[in-house]
Coordinates of N, CA and C in Angstrom, one line a residue:
X131 N 183.1 9.1 71.0 CA 182.3 10.1 71.7 C 183.1 11.0 72.6
X132 N 184.1 10.5 73.3 CA 185.0 11.3 74.1 C 185.8 12.3 73.3
X133 N 186.2 11.8 72.2 CA 187.0 12.7 71.3 C 186.1 13.8 70.8
X134 N 184.9 13.6 70.5 CA 184.0 14.7 70.1 C 183.7 15.7 71.2
X135 N 183.6 15.1 72.4 CA 183.4 16.0 73.6 C 184.6 16.8 73.8
X136 N 185.8 16.2 73.7 CA 187.0 16.9 73.9 C 187.2 18.0 72.9
X137 N 186.8 17.7 71.7 CA 186.9 18.6 70.6 C 186.0 19.8 70.8
X138 N 184.7 19.5 71.2 CA 183.7 20.5 71.5 C 184.2 21.4 72.7
X139 N 184.8 20.7 73.7 CA 185.3 21.4 74.9 C 186.4 22.4 74.5
X140 N 187.3 21.9 73.7 CA 188.4 22.7 73.2 C 187.9 23.9 72.4
X141 N 187.0 23.6 71.5 CA 186.4 24.7 70.7 C 185.7 25.7 71.6
X142 N 185.0 25.3 72.6 CA 184.3 26.2 73.5 C 185.3 27.0 74.3
X143 N 186.4 26.3 74.6 CA 187.5 27.0 75.4 C 188.1 28.0 74.5
X144 N 188.4 27.8 73.2 CA 189.0 28.7 72.3 C 188.0 29.9 72.1
X145 N 186.7 29.6 72.0 CA 185.7 30.7 71.8 C 185.7 31.6 73.1
X146 N 185.8 30.9 74.2 CA 185.8 31.7 75.5 C 187.1 32.6 75.6
X147 N 188.2 32.1 75.1 CA 189.4 32.8 75.1 C 189.3 34.0 74.2
X148 N 188.7 33.8 73.0 CA 188.5 34.9 72.0 C 187.5 35.9 72.6
X149 N 186.5 35.4 73.3 CA 185.5 36.4 73.9 C 186.1 37.2 75.0
X150 N 187.0 36.6 75.8 CA 187.7 37.3 76.8 C 188.6 38.3 76.3
X151 N 189.3 37.9 75.2 CA 190.3 38.9 74.6 C 189.5 40.0 73.9
X152 N 188.4 39.7 73.3 CA 187.5 40.8 72.7 C 187.0 41.7 73.8
X153 N 186.6 41.1 74.9 CA 186.2 41.9 76.1 C 187.3 42.8 76.6
X154 N 188.5 42.3 76.7 CA 189.6 43.1 77.2 C 189.9 44.2 76.2
X155 N 189.9 43.9 75.0 CA 190.1 45.0 74.0 C 189.0 46.1 74.1
X156 N 187.8 45.7 74.3 CA 186.7 46.6 74.4 C 186.9 47.5 75.7
X157 N 187.3 46.9 76.8 CA 187.5 47.6 78.0 C 188.7 48.6 77.8
X158 N 189.7 48.1 77.1 CA 190.9 49.0 76.8 C 190.5 50.2 76.0
X159 N 189.7 49.9 74.9 CA 189.2 51.0 74.0 C 188.4 51.9 74.8
X160 N 187.5 51.4 75.7 CA 186.6 52.3 76.5 C 187.4 53.1 77.4
X161 N 188.4 52.6 78.0 CA 189.3 53.3 78.9 C 190.1 54.4 78.2
X162 N 190.6 54.1 77.0 CA 191.3 55.1 76.3 C 190.3 56.3 75.9
X163 N 189.1 55.9 75.5 CA 188.1 56.9 75.1 C 187.7 57.8 76.3
X164 N 187.6 57.1 77.5 CA 187.3 57.8 78.7 C 188.4 58.8 79.1
X165 N 189.6 58.4 78.9 CA 190.8 59.3 79.2 C 190.8 60.5 78.3
X166 N 190.5 60.2 77.0 CA 190.5 61.3 76.0 C 189.4 62.3 76.3
X167 N 188.2 61.7 76.6 CA 187.1 62.6 77.0 C 187.4 63.4 78.2
X168 N 188.0 62.8 79.2 CA 188.3 63.5 80.4 C 189.3 64.6 80.2
X169 N 190.3 64.3 79.3 CA 191.3 65.4 78.9 C 190.6 66.5 78.2
X170 N 189.7 66.2 77.3 CA 188.9 67.3 76.6 C 188.1 68.1 77.6
X171 N 187.5 67.4 78.5 CA 186.7 68.1 79.5 C 187.5 69.0 80.4
X172 N 188.7 68.5 80.8 CA 189.6 69.3 81.6 C 190.0 70.5 80.8
X173 N 190.3 70.4 79.5 CA 190.7 71.5 78.7 C 189.6 72.5 78.6
X174 N 188.4 72.0 78.3 CA 187.3 72.9 78.2 C 187.0 73.6 79.5
X175 N 187.1 72.9 80.6 CA 186.9 73.6 81.9 C 188.0 74.6 82.2
X176 N 189.2 74.4 81.8 CA 190.3 75.3 82.0 C 190.0 76.6 81.1
X177 N 189.6 76.4 79.9 CA 189.3 77.5 79.0 C 188.1 78.3 79.5
X178 N 187.1 77.6 80.0 CA 186.0 78.3 80.6 C 186.4 79.1 81.8
X179 N 187.3 78.6 82.7 CA 187.7 79.3 83.8 C 188.5 80.6 83.4
X180 N 189.4 80.4 82.4 CA 190.1 81.6 81.9 C 189.1 82.6 81.4
X181 N 188.1 82.2 80.6 CA 187.2 83.2 80.1 C 186.4 83.8 81.2
X182 N 186.1 83.1 82.2 CA 185.3 83.6 83.4 C 186.2 84.6 84.1
X183 N 187.5 84.3 84.3 CA 188.4 85.3 84.9 C 188.5 86.5 84.1
X184 N 188.6 86.4 82.8 CA 188.7 87.6 81.9 C 187.4 88.4 82.0
X185 N 186.3 87.8 82.1 CA 185.0 88.5 82.2 C 185.0 89.2 83.5
X186 N 185.4 88.6 84.6 CA 185.4 89.3 85.9 C 186.3 90.4 85.9
X187 N 187.5 90.3 85.3 CA 188.4 91.4 85.2 C 187.9 92.6 84.4
X188 N 187.2 92.3 83.3 CA 186.5 93.3 82.5 C 185.5 94.0 83.4
X189 N 184.7 93.2 84.1 CA 183.6 93.8 84.9 C 184.2 94.7 86.0
X190 N 185.3 94.3 86.6 CA 186.0 95.0 87.6 C 186.5 96.4 87.0
X191 N 186.9 96.4 85.8 CA 187.4 97.6 85.2 C 186.2 98.4 84.7
X192 N 185.1 97.8 84.2 CA 184.0 98.5 83.5 C 183.2 99.2 84.6
X193 N 182.9 98.6 85.7 CA 182.0 99.2 86.7 C 182.4 100.6 87.1
X194 N 183.7 100.8 87.5 CA 184.1 102.1 87.9 C 184.1 103.1 86.7
X195 N 184.4 102.6 85.5 CA 184.3 103.5 84.3 C 182.8 104.0 84.1
X196 N 181.9 103.0 84.2 CA 180.5 103.3 84.1 C 180.1 104.4 85.1
X197 N 180.5 104.2 86.3 CA 180.2 105.1 87.4 C 180.7 106.5 87.1
X198 N 182.0 106.5 86.6 CA 182.6 107.8 86.3 C 181.8 108.5 85.1
X199 N 181.4 107.7 84.2 CA 180.6 108.3 83.0 C 179.3 108.8 83.5
X200 N 178.6 108.1 84.4 CA 177.4 108.6 85.0 C 177.6 109.9 85.8
X201 N 178.7 110.0 86.5 CA 179.0 111.2 87.2 C 179.2 112.3 86.3
X202 N 180.0 112.1 85.2 CA 180.3 113.1 84.2 C 179.0 113.6 83.6
X203 N 178.1 112.6 83.2 CA 176.8 113.0 82.6 C 176.0 113.9 83.5
X204 N 176.0 113.6 84.8 CA 175.2 114.4 85.8 C 175.8 115.8 85.9
X205 N 177.2 115.9 85.9 CA 177.8 117.2 86.0 C 177.5 118.0 84.7
X206 N 177.5 117.4 83.6 CA 177.3 118.1 82.3 C 175.8 118.6 82.3
X207 N 174.9 117.8 82.8 CA 173.5 118.2 82.8 C 173.4 119.4 83.8
X208 N 174.1 119.3 84.9 CA 174.0 120.4 85.9 C 174.6 121.7 85.3
X209 N 175.6 121.6 84.4 CA 176.3 122.7 83.8 C 175.5 123.3 82.6
X210 N 174.6 122.6 82.1 CA 173.9 123.1 80.9 C 173.3 124.5 81.1
X211 N 172.6 124.8 82.2 CA 172.0 126.2 82.3 C 173.1 127.2 82.4
X212 N 174.3 126.9 83.1 CA 175.4 127.8 83.2 C 176.0 128.1 81.8
X213 N 176.2 127.0 81.0 CA 176.7 127.2 79.7 C 175.8 128.1 78.8
X214 N 174.5 127.9 79.0 CA 173.5 128.7 78.2 C 173.6 130.1 78.6
X215 N 173.7 130.4 79.9 CA 173.8 131.8 80.4 C 175.1 132.4 79.9
X216 N 176.2 131.7 79.9 CA 177.5 132.2 79.4 C 177.3 132.6 78.0
X217 N 176.7 131.7 77.2 CA 176.5 132.0 75.8 C 175.6 133.2 75.6
X218 N 174.8 133.5 76.5 CA 173.9 134.8 76.4 C 174.7 136.0 76.8
X219 N 175.5 135.9 77.9 CA 176.2 137.1 78.4 C 177.4 137.5 77.6
X220 N 178.2 136.5 77.1 CA 179.5 136.9 76.4 C 179.2 137.8 75.2
X221 N 178.2 137.6 74.4 CA 178.0 138.6 73.3 C 177.6 140.0 73.8
X222 N 176.9 140.0 74.9 CA 176.5 141.3 75.5 C 177.8 142.0 76.0
X223 N 178.7 141.3 76.6 CA 180.0 141.9 77.1 C 180.8 142.5 75.9
X224 N 180.8 141.6 74.9 CA 181.6 142.1 73.7 C 181.0 143.3 73.0
X225 N 179.7 143.3 72.9 CA 179.0 144.5 72.4 C 179.2 145.8 73.2
X226 N 179.1 145.6 74.6 CA 179.3 146.7 75.5 C 180.7 147.2 75.4
X227 N 181.7 146.4 75.3 CA 183.1 146.8 75.2 C 183.3 147.5 73.9
X228 N 182.7 146.9 72.8 CA 182.9 147.5 71.5 C 182.3 148.9 71.4
X229 N 181.2 149.1 72.1 CA 180.5 150.4 72.0 C 181.0 151.4 73.1
X230 N 182.1 151.0 73.9 CA 182.7 151.8 74.9 C 181.9 151.9 76.2
X231 N 181.0 151.0 76.4 CA 180.2 151.0 77.7 C 180.8 150.0 78.7
X232 N 181.9 150.5 79.2 CA 182.7 149.6 80.1 C 181.9 149.3 81.4
X233 N 181.1 150.2 81.8 CA 180.3 150.0 83.1 C 179.3 148.8 82.8
X234 N 178.7 148.8 81.7 CA 177.7 147.8 81.3 C 178.5 146.4 81.2
X235 N 179.7 146.5 80.5 CA 180.5 145.3 80.3 C 180.9 144.7 81.7
X236 N 181.3 145.6 82.6 CA 181.7 145.2 84.0 C 180.5 144.5 84.7
X237 N 179.3 145.1 84.5 CA 178.1 144.5 85.2 C 177.8 143.1 84.6
X238 N 177.9 143.0 83.3 CA 177.7 141.7 82.6 C 178.7 140.7 83.1
X239 N 179.9 141.1 83.3 CA 181.0 140.2 83.8 C 180.7 139.8 85.2
X240 N 180.2 140.7 86.0 CA 179.8 140.4 87.4 C 178.7 139.4 87.4
X241 N 177.7 139.6 86.5 CA 176.6 138.6 86.4 C 177.2 137.2 86.1
X242 N 178.2 137.2 85.2 CA 178.8 136.0 84.8 C 179.5 135.3 86.0
X243 N 180.1 136.1 86.8 CA 180.9 135.7 88.0 C 179.9 134.9 89.0
X244 N 178.7 135.4 89.1 CA 177.8 134.8 90.1 C 177.4 133.4 89.7
X245 N 177.6 133.0 88.4 CA 177.3 131.7 88.0 C 178.3 130.7 88.5

C-alpha cells in the first residue's frame, strides 16, 4: 500500500511539474504576444503622430492660401464694374480716334481715368 501511495504521489508530482511547465510556457507566450502587441501599438501611434503633424502642417499652409484666395475673389468682384466700364469705353475711344474726333477720344479717356 505504501508503494502504491508513493507511486501515486510521484505521479501527482510529475503531473504538477508538467502543469507548472505548461503554465510557464503559457506565461512566456503571453508575454511575447504582449510585447509584440505593444510594439505594434507603438508603431501605429508613431505613424498616427506623423500623419497628425503632416495634417497640421498642411492646415498651417492652407489657411493663409484660402485667406489670400478669398481676398483675391473680393478684389475681382469689386473690379467687375470697372472692367465692364473699360470694355464699354475702349471701343468708343478707338472709334473717336479713327474718325478724327480727338476731343471726344480725350474725353472718353478722362472718363476712363476717373475709374
